[in-house]
């Protein structure tokens, strides 16, 4: 597990995530934005 710093509207938070996520953070962020937000019925809370 590794710590990552994520920010929304300049309010950063620290999260503990699996190593694979921390090591490939840009890939996971792009997948979240380009796929999950577009396709998931749960995404409406984030739009």
Short mmCIF file of N, CA, C and O in Angstrom, two decimals:
data_model
loop_
_atom_site.label_atom_id
_atom_site.label_comp_id
_atom_site.label_asym_id
_atom_site.label_seq_id
_atom_site.Cartn_x
_atom_site.Cartn_y
_atom_site.Cartn_z
N UNK A 1 0.85 -1.18 0.00
CA UNK A 1 0.00 0.00 0.00
C UNK A 1 0.89 1.24 0.00
O UNK A 1 1.92 1.27 0.66
N UNK A 2 0.42 2.26 -0.74
CA UNK A 2 1.14 3.52 -0.83
C UNK A 2 0.17 4.68 -0.66
O UNK A 2 -1.03 4.53 -0.91
N UNK A 3 0.70 5.80 -0.24
CA UNK A 3 -0.10 7.01 -0.11
C UNK A 3 -0.04 7.80 -1.40
O UNK A 3 1.00 7.91 -2.04
N UNK A 4 -1.19 8.36 -1.79
CA UNK A 4 -1.24 9.28 -2.93
C UNK A 4 -1.99 10.53 -2.48
O UNK A 4 -2.83 10.50 -1.59
N UNK A 5 -1.66 11.62 -3.11
CA UNK A 5 -2.29 12.89 -2.84
C UNK A 5 -3.19 13.23 -4.01
O UNK A 5 -2.72 13.34 -5.15
N UNK A 6 -4.47 13.39 -3.75
CA UNK A 6 -5.44 13.73 -4.79
C UNK A 6 -6.12 15.03 -4.40
O UNK A 6 -6.35 15.30 -3.23
N UNK A 7 -6.48 15.80 -5.41
CA UNK A 7 -7.07 17.09 -5.14
C UNK A 7 -8.31 17.30 -5.99
O UNK A 7 -8.36 16.93 -7.15
N UNK A 8 -9.29 17.92 -5.39
CA UNK A 8 -10.49 18.36 -6.09
C UNK A 8 -10.70 19.81 -5.69
O UNK A 8 -10.85 20.11 -4.50
N UNK A 9 -10.66 20.69 -6.64
CA UNK A 9 -10.84 22.12 -6.36
C UNK A 9 -9.80 22.64 -5.36
O UNK A 9 -10.13 23.39 -4.44
N UNK A 10 -8.56 22.23 -5.52
CA UNK A 10 -7.45 22.70 -4.69
C UNK A 10 -7.60 22.35 -3.22
O UNK A 10 -7.08 23.05 -2.35
N UNK A 11 -8.30 21.29 -2.91
CA UNK A 11 -8.44 20.82 -1.55
C UNK A 11 -7.85 19.41 -1.48
O UNK A 11 -8.59 18.43 -1.60
N UNK A 12 -6.53 19.27 -1.32
CA UNK A 12 -5.89 17.96 -1.40
C UNK A 12 -6.23 17.04 -0.22
O UNK A 12 -6.44 17.50 0.90
N UNK A 13 -6.27 15.75 -0.51
CA UNK A 13 -6.48 14.72 0.49
C UNK A 13 -5.48 13.60 0.24
O UNK A 13 -5.09 13.36 -0.89
N UNK A 14 -5.10 12.91 1.31
CA UNK A 14 -4.17 11.79 1.21
C UNK A 14 -4.97 10.50 1.31
O UNK A 14 -5.82 10.35 2.19
N UNK A 15 -4.70 9.59 0.36
CA UNK A 15 -5.39 8.30 0.33
C UNK A 15 -4.37 7.17 0.33
O UNK A 15 -3.31 7.29 -0.28
N UNK A 16 -4.69 6.09 1.00
CA UNK A 16 -3.87 4.89 0.98
C UNK A 16 -4.46 3.95 -0.06
O UNK A 16 -5.63 3.56 0.05
N UNK A 17 -3.66 3.62 -1.07
CA UNK A 17 -4.15 2.81 -2.19
C UNK A 17 -3.20 1.64 -2.43
O UNK A 17 -2.04 1.68 -2.03
N UNK A 18 -3.67 0.60 -3.12
CA UNK A 18 -2.78 -0.50 -3.48
C UNK A 18 -1.61 -0.01 -4.32
O UNK A 18 -1.73 0.96 -5.08
N UNK A 19 -0.47 -0.68 -4.21
CA UNK A 19 0.74 -0.31 -4.96
C UNK A 19 0.47 -0.18 -6.45
O UNK A 19 0.95 0.75 -7.09
N UNK A 20 -0.29 -1.11 -7.02
CA UNK A 20 -0.53 -1.09 -8.46
C UNK A 20 -1.26 0.19 -8.88
O UNK A 20 -1.01 0.73 -9.95
N UNK A 21 -2.14 0.67 -8.04
CA UNK A 21 -2.86 1.91 -8.34
C UNK A 21 -1.91 3.11 -8.24
O UNK A 21 -1.87 3.95 -9.13
N UNK A 22 -1.12 3.16 -7.18
CA UNK A 22 -0.18 4.27 -7.01
C UNK A 22 0.84 4.30 -8.14
O UNK A 22 1.19 5.38 -8.63
N UNK A 23 1.31 3.14 -8.55
CA UNK A 23 2.33 3.08 -9.60
C UNK A 23 1.78 3.39 -10.99
O UNK A 23 2.54 3.69 -11.91
N UNK A 24 0.47 3.31 -11.15
CA UNK A 24 -0.17 3.56 -12.45
C UNK A 24 -1.30 4.58 -12.29
O UNK A 24 -2.35 4.46 -12.92
N UNK A 25 -1.06 5.59 -11.48
CA UNK A 25 -2.12 6.52 -11.11
C UNK A 25 -2.72 7.23 -12.32
O UNK A 25 -3.94 7.37 -12.41
N UNK A 26 -1.91 7.67 -13.24
CA UNK A 26 -2.46 8.38 -14.40
C UNK A 26 -3.37 7.47 -15.21
O UNK A 26 -4.43 7.90 -15.67
N UNK A 27 -3.02 6.21 -15.35
CA UNK A 27 -3.86 5.25 -16.08
C UNK A 27 -5.22 5.10 -15.39
O UNK A 27 -6.27 5.13 -16.04
N UNK A 28 -5.21 4.97 -14.07
CA UNK A 28 -6.47 4.81 -13.34
C UNK A 28 -7.31 6.07 -13.37
O UNK A 28 -8.54 6.01 -13.46
N UNK A 29 -6.68 7.23 -13.31
CA UNK A 29 -7.42 8.49 -13.37
C UNK A 29 -8.09 8.67 -14.74
O UNK A 29 -9.24 9.09 -14.83
N UNK A 30 -7.34 8.35 -15.79
CA UNK A 30 -7.90 8.45 -17.14
C UNK A 30 -9.05 7.47 -17.31
O UNK A 30 -10.10 7.80 -17.87
N UNK A 31 -8.89 6.24 -16.80
CA UNK A 31 -9.97 5.25 -16.90
C UNK A 31 -11.21 5.73 -16.14
O UNK A 31 -12.33 5.58 -16.61
N UNK A 32 -11.00 6.33 -14.98
CA UNK A 32 -12.11 6.85 -14.19
C UNK A 32 -12.86 7.93 -14.97
O UNK A 32 -14.09 7.90 -15.07
N UNK A 33 -12.12 8.87 -15.55
CA UNK A 33 -12.73 9.99 -16.27
C UNK A 33 -13.35 9.58 -17.61
O UNK A 33 -14.44 10.01 -17.95
N UNK A 34 -12.61 8.77 -18.37
CA UNK A 34 -13.05 8.45 -19.72
C UNK A 34 -14.01 7.27 -19.81
O UNK A 34 -14.75 7.17 -20.79
N UNK A 35 -14.00 6.40 -18.84
CA UNK A 35 -14.85 5.21 -18.94
C UNK A 35 -15.90 5.17 -17.84
O UNK A 35 -17.10 5.17 -18.10
N UNK A 36 -15.44 5.13 -16.60
CA UNK A 36 -16.37 4.93 -15.49
C UNK A 36 -17.40 6.05 -15.41
O UNK A 36 -18.59 5.79 -15.25
N UNK A 37 -16.95 7.31 -15.49
CA UNK A 37 -17.89 8.43 -15.40
C UNK A 37 -18.91 8.42 -16.54
O UNK A 37 -20.03 8.89 -16.36
N UNK A 38 -18.53 7.89 -17.69
CA UNK A 38 -19.41 7.88 -18.84
C UNK A 38 -20.39 6.70 -18.82
O UNK A 38 -21.49 6.80 -19.35
N UNK A 39 -19.99 5.59 -18.20
CA UNK A 39 -20.76 4.35 -18.32
C UNK A 39 -21.46 3.88 -17.06
O UNK A 39 -22.45 3.16 -17.14
N UNK A 40 -20.97 4.24 -15.90
CA UNK A 40 -21.50 3.70 -14.66
C UNK A 40 -22.78 4.42 -14.23
O UNK A 40 -22.84 5.65 -14.23
N UNK A 41 -23.79 3.66 -13.81
CA UNK A 41 -24.99 4.30 -13.28
C UNK A 41 -24.72 5.01 -11.94
O UNK A 41 -25.47 5.87 -11.52
N UNK A 42 -23.63 4.65 -11.28
CA UNK A 42 -23.27 5.26 -10.00
C UNK A 42 -22.54 6.60 -10.18
O UNK A 42 -22.32 7.32 -9.22
N UNK A 43 -22.16 6.92 -11.40
CA UNK A 43 -21.38 8.11 -11.68
C UNK A 43 -22.18 9.40 -11.52
O UNK A 43 -21.59 10.46 -11.39
N UNK A 44 -23.48 9.32 -11.51
CA UNK A 44 -24.28 10.55 -11.45
C UNK A 44 -23.96 11.38 -10.20
O UNK A 44 -24.11 12.58 -10.20
N UNK A 45 -23.50 10.73 -9.15
CA UNK A 45 -23.14 11.46 -7.92
C UNK A 45 -21.87 12.27 -8.09
O UNK A 45 -21.59 13.15 -7.30
N UNK A 46 -21.07 11.96 -9.11
CA UNK A 46 -19.80 12.64 -9.32
C UNK A 46 -19.86 13.67 -10.45
O UNK A 46 -18.92 14.42 -10.65
N UNK A 47 -20.95 13.72 -11.17
CA UNK A 47 -21.06 14.65 -12.30
C UNK A 47 -21.64 15.98 -11.86
O UNK A 47 -22.33 16.12 -10.94
#
